[in-house]
Short mmCIF file of N, CA and C in Angstrom, two decimals:
data_model
loop_
_atom_site.label_atom_id
_atom_site.label_comp_id
_atom_site.label_asym_id
_atom_site.label_seq_id
_atom_site.Cartn_x
_atom_site.Cartn_y
_atom_site.Cartn_z
N GLY A 1 -10.94 1.30 -24.38
CA GLY A 1 -9.86 -0.16 -24.09
C GLY A 1 -9.04 0.24 -23.28
N SER A 2 -8.04 -0.41 -22.62
CA SER A 2 -7.49 -0.95 -21.59
C SER A 2 -6.28 -0.34 -21.89
N GLY A 3 -5.22 0.32 -21.27
CA GLY A 3 -3.72 0.65 -21.53
C GLY A 3 -2.96 -0.02 -22.38
N LEU A 4 -3.51 -1.36 -22.07
CA LEU A 4 -2.36 -2.61 -23.63
C LEU A 4 -2.69 -2.25 -25.04
N GLU A 5 -3.90 -2.39 -24.97
CA GLU A 5 -4.41 -1.48 -26.45
C GLU A 5 -3.64 -0.44 -27.13
N ARG A 6 -3.54 0.65 -26.11
CA ARG A 6 -3.19 1.73 -26.55
C ARG A 6 -1.19 1.69 -26.47
N ALA A 7 -0.80 1.00 -26.23
CA ALA A 7 0.54 0.78 -26.12
C ALA A 7 0.48 -0.15 -26.70
N ASP A 8 0.14 -0.86 -27.50
CA ASP A 8 0.56 -2.12 -28.73
C ASP A 8 -0.21 -0.67 -29.56
N GLU A 9 -0.65 -0.01 -30.05
CA GLU A 9 -1.42 0.46 -30.83
C GLU A 9 -0.03 2.08 -31.17
N THR A 10 0.47 2.52 -30.01
CA THR A 10 1.60 2.87 -30.88
C THR A 10 3.61 2.28 -31.24
N SER A 11 3.08 1.33 -30.50
CA SER A 11 3.74 0.60 -30.77
C SER A 11 4.59 -0.74 -31.47
N GLU A 12 4.95 -0.93 -32.62
CA GLU A 12 4.84 -1.85 -33.74
C GLU A 12 5.36 -2.85 -32.69
N THR A 13 6.23 -3.41 -32.58
CA THR A 13 6.62 -4.69 -32.03
C THR A 13 6.04 -4.06 -30.31
N PRO A 14 5.19 -5.28 -29.44
CA PRO A 14 4.92 -4.81 -28.02
C PRO A 14 6.07 -5.37 -27.11
N THR A 15 6.53 -4.54 -26.40
CA THR A 15 7.53 -5.55 -25.33
C THR A 15 7.06 -5.78 -23.84
N PRO A 16 7.71 -6.58 -23.44
CA PRO A 16 7.18 -6.31 -21.43
C PRO A 16 7.09 -5.28 -21.38
N ALA A 17 8.36 -4.36 -21.35
CA ALA A 17 8.37 -2.81 -21.02
C ALA A 17 7.30 -2.40 -21.22
N ASN A 18 6.91 -2.15 -22.05
CA ASN A 18 5.55 -1.61 -23.06
C ASN A 18 4.57 -2.05 -21.98
N ASN A 19 4.04 -3.33 -21.98
CA ASN A 19 3.31 -3.67 -21.62
C ASN A 19 3.10 -3.73 -19.97
N ALA A 20 3.74 -3.73 -19.53
CA ALA A 20 4.63 -3.57 -17.84
C ALA A 20 3.42 -1.72 -18.05
N SER A 21 4.52 -1.11 -18.28
CA SER A 21 3.93 1.00 -17.73
C SER A 21 2.45 1.23 -18.59
N ALA A 22 1.87 -0.19 -19.64
CA ALA A 22 0.14 0.14 -20.00
C ALA A 22 -0.54 -0.17 -18.71
N ALA A 23 0.10 -1.37 -18.55
CA ALA A 23 -0.53 -2.04 -17.00
C ALA A 23 -0.94 -1.32 -16.19
N VAL A 24 0.26 -0.88 -15.71
CA VAL A 24 0.30 0.71 -14.39
C VAL A 24 -0.61 1.89 -14.49
N GLU A 25 -0.51 1.89 -16.25
CA GLU A 25 -1.18 3.17 -16.51
C GLU A 25 -3.00 2.57 -16.71
N GLY A 26 -3.12 1.73 -17.04
CA GLY A 26 -4.83 1.13 -16.69
C GLY A 26 -5.28 0.60 -15.81
N ALA A 27 -4.69 0.92 -14.92
CA ALA A 27 -4.37 1.03 -13.34
C ALA A 27 -4.47 2.02 -12.69
N SER A 28 -4.23 3.06 -13.10
CA SER A 28 -4.24 4.14 -12.76
C SER A 28 -5.67 5.40 -12.47
N ASP A 29 -6.89 4.60 -13.57
CA ASP A 29 -7.33 5.03 -13.47
C ASP A 29 -8.03 5.07 -12.71
N ALA A 30 -8.84 6.68 -11.91
CA ALA A 30 -9.55 6.62 -10.72
C ALA A 30 -10.62 4.81 -10.91
N ASN A 31 -11.17 4.59 -9.47
CA ASN A 31 -11.69 3.50 -9.17
C ASN A 31 -13.55 3.70 -10.31
N ALA A 32 -13.35 4.10 -11.43
CA ALA A 32 -14.34 3.80 -11.65
C ALA A 32 -15.33 2.78 -12.26
N GLY A 33 -16.87 2.04 -12.38
CA GLY A 33 -17.07 1.12 -12.76
C GLY A 33 -16.23 -0.27 -11.55
N VAL A 34 -16.16 0.40 -10.67
CA VAL A 34 -15.39 -0.91 -9.93
C VAL A 34 -16.98 -1.06 -9.18
N GLY A 35 -17.47 -2.54 -9.70
CA GLY A 35 -18.47 -3.29 -8.78
C GLY A 35 -18.40 -4.12 -7.69
N ALA A 36 -19.49 -5.49 -7.69
CA ALA A 36 -19.21 -6.11 -6.44
C ALA A 36 -18.38 -7.42 -6.93
N THR A 37 -18.61 -7.67 -8.81
CA THR A 37 -17.69 -8.92 -9.01
C THR A 37 -16.30 -8.48 -9.23
N ASP A 38 -15.65 -6.82 -9.55
CA ASP A 38 -14.91 -7.13 -9.39
C ASP A 38 -13.38 -7.65 -7.91
N ALA A 39 -14.72 -7.26 -7.22
CA ALA A 39 -14.09 -6.70 -5.94
C ALA A 39 -13.84 -8.66 -5.56
N ALA A 40 -14.68 -9.55 -5.78
CA ALA A 40 -14.96 -10.27 -5.89
C ALA A 40 -13.49 -11.51 -6.21
N GLN A 41 -13.43 -10.78 -7.35
CA GLN A 41 -12.31 -11.30 -8.52
C GLN A 41 -10.92 -11.10 -7.91
N ALA A 42 -10.79 -10.14 -7.11
CA ALA A 42 -9.93 -9.59 -6.38
C ALA A 42 -9.29 -10.26 -5.12
N LEU A 43 -10.09 -9.96 -4.49
CA LEU A 43 -10.25 -11.03 -3.17
C LEU A 43 -9.93 -12.21 -3.28
N ALA A 44 -10.66 -12.66 -4.02
CA ALA A 44 -10.24 -14.73 -4.63
C ALA A 44 -8.79 -14.50 -5.09
N GLY A 45 -8.05 -13.68 -6.09
CA GLY A 45 -7.41 -13.79 -6.79
C GLY A 45 -6.20 -13.28 -5.11
N ALA A 46 -6.61 -12.63 -4.66
CA ALA A 46 -5.61 -12.24 -2.71
C ALA A 46 -5.47 -13.50 -2.34
N PHE A 47 -6.97 -14.51 -2.39
CA PHE A 47 -6.53 -15.31 -1.07
C PHE A 47 -6.31 -16.91 -2.13
N ALA A 48 -6.14 -16.67 -3.48
CA ALA A 48 -5.55 -17.18 -4.58
C ALA A 48 -3.97 -17.51 -4.00
N ILE A 49 -3.41 -16.09 -4.22
CA ILE A 49 -2.52 -16.13 -3.30
C ILE A 49 -1.87 -17.09 -2.70
N VAL A 50 -2.46 -16.53 -1.84
CA VAL A 50 -1.81 -16.10 0.16
C VAL A 50 -2.45 -17.98 0.06
N ALA A 51 -2.99 -18.57 -0.25
CA ALA A 51 -3.19 -19.40 -0.13
C ALA A 51 -2.01 -20.93 -1.30
N ALA A 52 -1.38 -20.88 -1.97
CA ALA A 52 -0.44 -21.04 -2.42
C ALA A 52 0.58 -21.00 -1.78
N ALA A 53 0.86 -20.10 -1.24
CA ALA A 53 2.08 -19.79 -0.75
C ALA A 53 2.05 -20.41 0.83
N SER A 54 0.38 -20.12 1.56
CA SER A 54 0.41 -21.36 2.29
C SER A 54 0.85 -22.87 2.45
N LEU A 55 0.27 -23.34 1.22
CA LEU A 55 1.28 -24.52 0.90
C LEU A 55 2.24 -24.72 0.78
N ALA A 56 2.76 -23.78 0.14
CA ALA A 56 4.84 -23.91 0.33
C ALA A 56 4.90 -23.55 1.33
N ALA A 57 4.78 -22.98 1.82
CA ALA A 57 5.66 -22.41 3.64
C ALA A 57 5.28 -24.12 4.28
N ASP A 58 3.53 -24.53 4.34
CA ASP A 58 3.75 -26.30 4.95
C ASP A 58 4.48 -26.74 4.21
N ALA A 59 4.96 -27.05 3.21
CA ALA A 59 5.81 -28.07 2.14
C ALA A 59 7.09 -27.46 2.64
N LEU A 60 7.50 -26.97 2.99
CA LEU A 60 9.35 -26.50 3.16
C LEU A 60 8.81 -27.12 4.98
N GLY A 61 8.13 -26.84 5.55
CA GLY A 61 8.32 -27.14 6.71
C GLY A 61 8.31 -25.73 7.37
N SER A 62 7.99 -24.32 7.06
CA SER A 62 8.24 -23.81 7.91
C SER A 62 7.20 -22.61 7.18
N PRO A 63 5.84 -22.55 8.67
CA PRO A 63 4.86 -21.69 8.22
C PRO A 63 5.70 -20.01 8.70
N PRO A 64 7.04 -20.04 9.37
CA PRO A 64 6.41 -18.24 9.66
C PRO A 64 7.36 -18.28 8.34
N LEU A 65 7.58 -18.58 6.62
CA LEU A 65 7.75 -18.27 5.54
C LEU A 65 6.69 -17.89 5.05
N LEU A 66 5.33 -18.05 5.38
CA LEU A 66 4.07 -17.70 4.58
C LEU A 66 3.90 -15.93 4.08
N LEU A 67 4.24 -15.29 5.04
CA LEU A 67 4.59 -13.95 4.57
C LEU A 67 5.74 -13.64 3.72
N PRO A 68 6.60 -13.67 3.64
CA PRO A 68 7.55 -13.43 2.56
C PRO A 68 7.15 -14.52 1.33
N LEU A 69 7.00 -15.53 1.52
CA LEU A 69 6.44 -16.32 0.41
C LEU A 69 5.16 -15.59 -0.52
N THR A 70 4.06 -15.23 0.22
CA THR A 70 3.29 -14.64 0.03
C THR A 70 3.54 -13.20 -1.10
N THR A 71 4.55 -12.58 -0.59
CA THR A 71 4.94 -11.10 -1.27
C THR A 71 5.20 -11.74 -2.35
N LEU A 72 6.36 -12.52 -2.37
CA LEU A 72 7.39 -13.27 -3.15
C LEU A 72 6.14 -13.62 -4.66
N LEU A 73 5.04 -14.54 -4.39
CA LEU A 73 4.35 -14.92 -5.57
C LEU A 73 3.10 -13.90 -6.20
N THR A 74 3.25 -12.56 -5.13
CA THR A 74 2.24 -11.61 -5.32
C THR A 74 3.66 -10.83 -6.60
N VAL A 75 4.67 -10.38 -6.73
CA VAL A 75 5.73 -9.82 -6.86
C VAL A 75 5.67 -10.57 -8.68
N LEU A 76 5.84 -11.72 -8.41
CA LEU A 76 6.27 -12.71 -9.57
C LEU A 76 5.33 -11.88 -10.23
N LEU A 77 4.15 -12.74 -9.95
CA LEU A 77 2.67 -12.64 -10.80
C LEU A 77 2.56 -10.73 -11.47
N ALA A 78 2.65 -10.24 -10.65
CA ALA A 78 2.19 -8.94 -10.94
C ALA A 78 3.65 -8.50 -12.29
N THR A 79 4.92 -9.00 -12.02
CA THR A 79 5.37 -9.05 -13.38
C THR A 79 5.04 -9.23 -14.10
N LEU A 80 5.17 -10.39 -14.02
CA LEU A 80 4.94 -11.87 -15.18
C LEU A 80 3.35 -11.60 -15.89
N LEU A 81 2.69 -10.87 -15.15
CA LEU A 81 1.15 -11.12 -16.02
C LEU A 81 0.66 -9.14 -15.21
N PRO A 82 1.47 -8.12 -16.02
CA PRO A 82 0.99 -6.97 -15.54
C PRO A 82 -0.95 -6.49 -16.26
N ALA A 83 -0.81 -7.37 -17.06
CA ALA A 83 -2.27 -6.99 -17.32
C ALA A 83 -3.49 -7.33 -16.96
N ALA A 84 -2.96 -8.94 -15.40
CA ALA A 84 -4.14 -9.46 -15.07
C ALA A 84 -3.95 -8.63 -13.81
N GLY A 85 -2.92 -7.88 -13.76
CA GLY A 85 -2.51 -6.31 -12.33
C GLY A 85 -3.59 -6.03 -12.21
N ALA A 86 -3.04 -5.06 -13.47
CA ALA A 86 -3.98 -3.59 -13.52
C ALA A 86 -5.46 -4.12 -13.94
N ARG A 87 -5.93 -5.22 -14.35
CA ARG A 87 -7.09 -5.53 -14.78
C ARG A 87 -8.08 -5.69 -13.05
N LEU A 88 -7.55 -5.74 -12.07
CA LEU A 88 -7.74 -6.12 -10.66
C LEU A 88 -7.58 -4.86 -9.55
N ALA A 89 -6.68 -4.08 -10.50
CA ALA A 89 -5.88 -2.86 -9.54
C ALA A 89 -7.24 -1.43 -8.65
N PRO A 90 -8.13 -1.53 -9.92
CA PRO A 90 -8.64 -1.08 -9.31
C PRO A 90 -10.01 -1.62 -7.92
N ALA A 91 -10.21 -2.38 -8.16
CA ALA A 91 -11.30 -2.99 -7.46
C ALA A 91 -10.23 -3.44 -5.73
N GLY A 92 -8.58 -3.65 -6.42
CA GLY A 92 -8.12 -4.60 -5.14
C GLY A 92 -7.80 -2.96 -4.15
N ARG A 93 -8.04 -1.71 -4.97
CA ARG A 93 -7.89 -0.77 -4.45
C ARG A 93 -8.60 -0.14 -3.29
N VAL A 94 -10.31 -0.65 -4.11
CA VAL A 94 -11.14 -0.38 -3.06
C VAL A 94 -11.46 -0.95 -1.87
N VAL A 95 -11.32 -2.48 -2.38
CA VAL A 95 -11.73 -3.42 -0.81
C VAL A 95 -10.22 -3.55 -0.14
N GLY A 96 -8.87 -2.44 -1.10
CA GLY A 96 -7.88 -2.53 0.44
C GLY A 96 -8.39 -1.44 1.53
N VAL A 97 -8.66 0.03 0.57
CA VAL A 97 -8.77 0.57 1.51
C VAL A 97 -9.90 0.73 2.82
N THR A 98 -11.22 0.40 1.82
CA THR A 98 -12.04 -0.25 2.75
C THR A 98 -11.37 -0.75 3.96
N SER A 99 -10.55 -2.37 3.35
CA SER A 99 -10.58 -2.99 5.00
C SER A 99 -8.97 -2.20 5.64
N MET A 100 -8.63 -1.21 5.52
CA MET A 100 -8.04 -0.77 5.84
C MET A 100 -8.53 0.94 7.37
N GLN A 101 -9.95 1.14 6.43
CA GLN A 101 -10.29 1.79 7.53
C GLN A 101 -11.43 0.83 8.39
N LEU A 102 -11.45 0.14 8.38
CA LEU A 102 -12.26 -1.10 9.11
C LEU A 102 -11.09 -0.98 10.08
N PHE A 103 -10.01 -2.08 10.33
CA PHE A 103 -8.71 -2.23 10.82
C PHE A 103 -8.53 -1.41 11.41
N VAL A 104 -8.17 0.06 11.31
CA VAL A 104 -8.47 1.76 12.22
C VAL A 104 -9.63 1.40 13.10
N ALA A 105 -10.79 1.43 12.89
CA ALA A 105 -12.00 1.58 13.41
C ALA A 105 -12.24 -0.14 14.54
N ALA A 106 -11.54 -1.15 13.95
CA ALA A 106 -11.91 -1.66 14.95
C ALA A 106 -10.66 -1.09 16.33
N ILE A 107 -9.40 -1.33 16.22
CA ILE A 107 -8.67 -0.89 16.95
C ILE A 107 -9.28 0.45 17.54
N GLY A 108 -9.76 1.36 17.52
CA GLY A 108 -10.68 2.70 18.00
C GLY A 108 -11.16 1.80 19.60
N ALA A 109 -11.66 1.88 18.19
CA ALA A 109 -13.15 0.86 18.99
C ALA A 109 -12.87 -0.13 20.75
N GLY A 110 -12.04 -0.14 20.54
CA GLY A 110 -11.44 -1.08 21.96
C GLY A 110 -11.06 -0.11 23.17
N GLY A 111 -10.63 1.14 22.02
CA GLY A 111 -10.39 1.91 23.78
C GLY A 111 -11.22 2.51 24.66
N ARG A 112 -10.81 2.74 26.11
CA ARG A 112 -11.40 3.10 26.95
C ARG A 112 -11.58 5.17 27.12
N PHE A 113 -12.00 5.29 26.83
CA PHE A 113 -12.21 7.09 27.14
C PHE A 113 -11.82 7.67 28.11
N ALA A 114 -12.34 6.72 29.04
CA ALA A 114 -12.29 7.26 30.40
C ALA A 114 -10.83 7.55 30.98
N SER A 115 -10.09 6.32 30.52
CA SER A 115 -8.31 6.59 30.85
C SER A 115 -7.79 7.35 30.02
N LEU A 116 -8.31 7.22 28.41
CA LEU A 116 -7.99 8.41 28.06
C LEU A 116 -7.89 9.78 28.54
N ALA A 117 -9.20 10.15 28.62
CA ALA A 117 -9.20 11.46 28.90
C ALA A 117 -8.08 11.85 30.32
N ARG A 118 -7.58 10.03 31.49
CA ARG A 118 -6.82 10.66 32.53
C ARG A 118 -6.08 11.49 32.20
N SER A 119 -5.26 10.15 31.24
CA SER A 119 -3.66 10.16 30.30
C SER A 119 -3.53 11.04 28.99
N GLY A 120 -4.93 11.97 29.04
CA GLY A 120 -4.31 12.43 27.50
C GLY A 120 -3.54 14.29 27.49
N ALA A 121 -3.52 14.52 28.39
CA ALA A 121 -2.29 15.66 28.46
C ALA A 121 -1.14 15.23 28.26
N TRP A 122 -0.96 14.52 29.16
CA TRP A 122 0.41 13.61 28.66
C TRP A 122 0.94 12.82 27.38
N LEU A 123 0.09 12.21 27.22
CA LEU A 123 0.45 11.58 25.51
C LEU A 123 0.25 12.92 24.58
N PHE A 124 -0.54 14.36 24.97
CA PHE A 124 -0.70 15.18 23.80
C PHE A 124 0.69 15.32 24.07
N LEU A 125 1.14 16.18 25.15
CA LEU A 125 2.33 16.70 25.63
C LEU A 125 3.24 15.80 24.43
N PHE A 126 3.76 14.78 25.12
CA PHE A 126 4.78 13.02 24.56
C PHE A 126 4.70 13.20 22.70
N SER A 127 3.53 13.64 22.03
CA SER A 127 3.02 13.31 21.01
C SER A 127 3.77 14.58 20.17
N THR A 128 2.92 16.00 20.75
CA THR A 128 3.90 16.78 20.24
C THR A 128 5.72 16.96 20.10
N VAL A 129 6.33 16.70 21.44
CA VAL A 129 7.69 16.65 21.10
C VAL A 129 8.28 15.70 19.95
N GLN A 130 7.26 14.58 19.94
CA GLN A 130 7.64 13.73 18.73
C GLN A 130 7.73 14.15 17.94
N LEU A 131 6.53 14.65 17.03
CA LEU A 131 6.54 14.90 15.67
C LEU A 131 7.55 16.03 15.68
N ALA A 132 7.54 17.23 17.34
CA ALA A 132 8.33 18.18 16.74
C ALA A 132 9.98 17.67 16.02
N VAL A 133 10.34 16.85 16.75
CA VAL A 133 11.66 15.92 16.44
C VAL A 133 12.09 15.28 14.51
N HIS A 134 10.48 15.22 14.34
CA HIS A 134 10.37 13.95 13.88
C HIS A 134 10.48 15.34 12.20
N ALA A 135 9.60 16.58 12.47
CA ALA A 135 9.35 17.68 11.81
C ALA A 135 10.89 18.06 11.38
N GLY A 136 11.70 18.48 12.72
CA GLY A 136 13.48 18.34 12.77
C GLY A 136 13.57 17.38 11.75
N PHE A 137 13.69 16.31 11.72
CA PHE A 137 14.35 15.26 11.39
C PHE A 137 13.89 15.88 9.38
N LEU A 138 13.14 15.73 9.40
CA LEU A 138 12.33 16.13 8.00
C LEU A 138 13.03 17.47 6.94
N GLY A 139 12.60 17.95 8.10
CA GLY A 139 13.67 19.08 7.09
C GLY A 139 15.26 19.59 7.41
N LEU A 140 16.48 18.51 7.91
CA LEU A 140 16.98 18.32 8.21
C LEU A 140 17.79 17.79 6.52
N ALA A 141 17.09 16.65 6.74
CA ALA A 141 16.81 15.31 5.21
C ALA A 141 16.57 16.26 3.98
N ARG A 142 15.48 16.82 4.32
CA ARG A 142 15.09 17.54 3.10
C ARG A 142 16.29 18.44 2.30
N ARG A 143 17.09 18.99 3.38
CA ARG A 143 17.93 19.84 2.85
C ARG A 143 19.74 19.31 2.49
N CYS A 144 19.77 18.27 3.68
CA CYS A 144 20.61 17.24 3.36
C CYS A 144 20.98 16.34 2.11
N LEU A 145 19.73 15.80 1.78
CA LEU A 145 19.82 15.21 0.84
C LEU A 145 18.98 15.71 -0.27
N LYS A 146 18.58 16.76 0.02
CA LYS A 146 17.44 17.40 -1.45
C LYS A 146 16.05 15.88 -2.00
N LEU A 147 15.76 15.64 -0.61
CA LEU A 147 14.63 15.45 -1.80
C LEU A 147 13.36 15.74 -1.93
N PRO A 148 12.38 15.45 -2.75
CA PRO A 148 11.42 15.94 -2.92
C PRO A 148 10.24 15.59 -1.95
N LYS A 149 9.53 16.90 -1.77
CA LYS A 149 8.03 17.28 -0.71
C LYS A 149 7.55 15.67 -0.80
N ARG A 150 7.00 15.17 -1.48
CA ARG A 150 5.67 14.20 -1.70
C ARG A 150 6.62 12.86 -1.74
N GLU A 151 7.88 12.83 -1.27
CA GLU A 151 8.16 11.39 -1.24
C GLU A 151 9.28 11.70 0.35
N LEU A 152 9.63 12.79 1.06
CA LEU A 152 9.43 13.26 2.17
C LEU A 152 8.03 12.60 2.59
N ALA A 153 7.01 13.39 2.01
CA ALA A 153 5.89 13.63 2.52
C ALA A 153 5.06 12.05 3.03
N ILE A 154 5.60 11.23 2.24
CA ILE A 154 5.02 9.65 2.47
C ILE A 154 6.12 8.50 3.06
N ALA A 155 7.08 9.65 3.22
CA ALA A 155 7.45 8.85 4.38
C ALA A 155 7.92 8.72 6.09
N SER A 156 7.37 10.11 6.24
CA SER A 156 7.36 10.58 6.96
C SER A 156 5.32 9.72 7.42
N ASN A 157 5.10 10.13 6.86
CA ASN A 157 2.89 9.29 7.22
C ASN A 157 4.07 7.81 7.02
N ALA A 158 4.88 6.86 7.00
CA ALA A 158 4.80 5.55 6.61
C ALA A 158 5.62 5.93 8.26
N ALA A 159 6.56 6.32 9.04
CA ALA A 159 6.79 6.42 10.01
C ALA A 159 6.74 6.76 10.96
N VAL A 160 5.57 7.43 11.16
CA VAL A 160 4.66 8.04 11.89
C VAL A 160 2.93 7.64 12.17
N GLY A 161 2.47 7.20 11.32
CA GLY A 161 1.62 6.44 10.70
C GLY A 161 1.56 5.62 10.58
N GLY A 162 2.66 4.78 10.10
CA GLY A 162 2.29 2.91 9.88
C GLY A 162 2.35 2.69 8.53
N PRO A 163 2.49 1.44 8.31
CA PRO A 163 2.17 1.29 6.48
C PRO A 163 0.83 1.09 5.91
N THR A 164 0.21 1.07 7.29
CA THR A 164 -1.50 1.18 7.11
C THR A 164 -1.52 2.77 6.39
N THR A 165 -1.33 3.66 6.64
CA THR A 165 -1.54 4.98 6.22
C THR A 165 -0.76 5.67 5.18
N ALA A 166 0.58 5.39 5.11
CA ALA A 166 1.49 5.00 4.20
C ALA A 166 0.73 4.50 2.86
N ALA A 167 0.22 3.42 3.03
CA ALA A 167 -0.48 3.26 1.84
C ALA A 167 -1.37 3.73 1.36
N SER A 168 -2.63 4.02 1.58
CA SER A 168 -3.40 4.98 0.90
C SER A 168 -2.71 6.38 1.07
N MET A 169 -1.83 6.81 1.57
CA MET A 169 -1.50 7.87 0.72
C MET A 169 -0.57 7.55 -0.62
N ALA A 170 0.20 6.92 -0.87
CA ALA A 170 1.07 6.98 -1.62
C ALA A 170 0.53 6.70 -3.20
N THR A 171 -1.12 6.41 -3.26
CA THR A 171 -2.15 6.37 -3.89
C THR A 171 -2.48 7.63 -4.98
#
């Protein structure tokens, strides 16, 4: 059964809060049983959201609004229909992680090894200094703000690796 069924059994009156927490609980199951149909449904849902946002951006005469409108529609649907999102989440996670890995591989494939070998020592030195300063800042932030290690690790990953790696680490 899904998390929604469990939430409904423990509460006589289902509330939006119960449904939302149950949807999140159901989405946290390990990607067990994710098949091609599930992935296709997750992709179809994502494409439908982007298509609707694109139509809205065009209707407003402002194509740069595509990303904010896509985000707005996604958050709106996740808030209003948490059970649907929970059902699609495991497949969406698999599709997302696979897409991120392909993205990173495509960027790496465009690199030139000979050029990297010539400038590698300077890049290594620059990266070492940059990471040392970053680590010092994290230590200071942890002491001053009393932040948990996990939150600092995810924030650090976002700062150093960008949102692509932070998203996969946060899940």
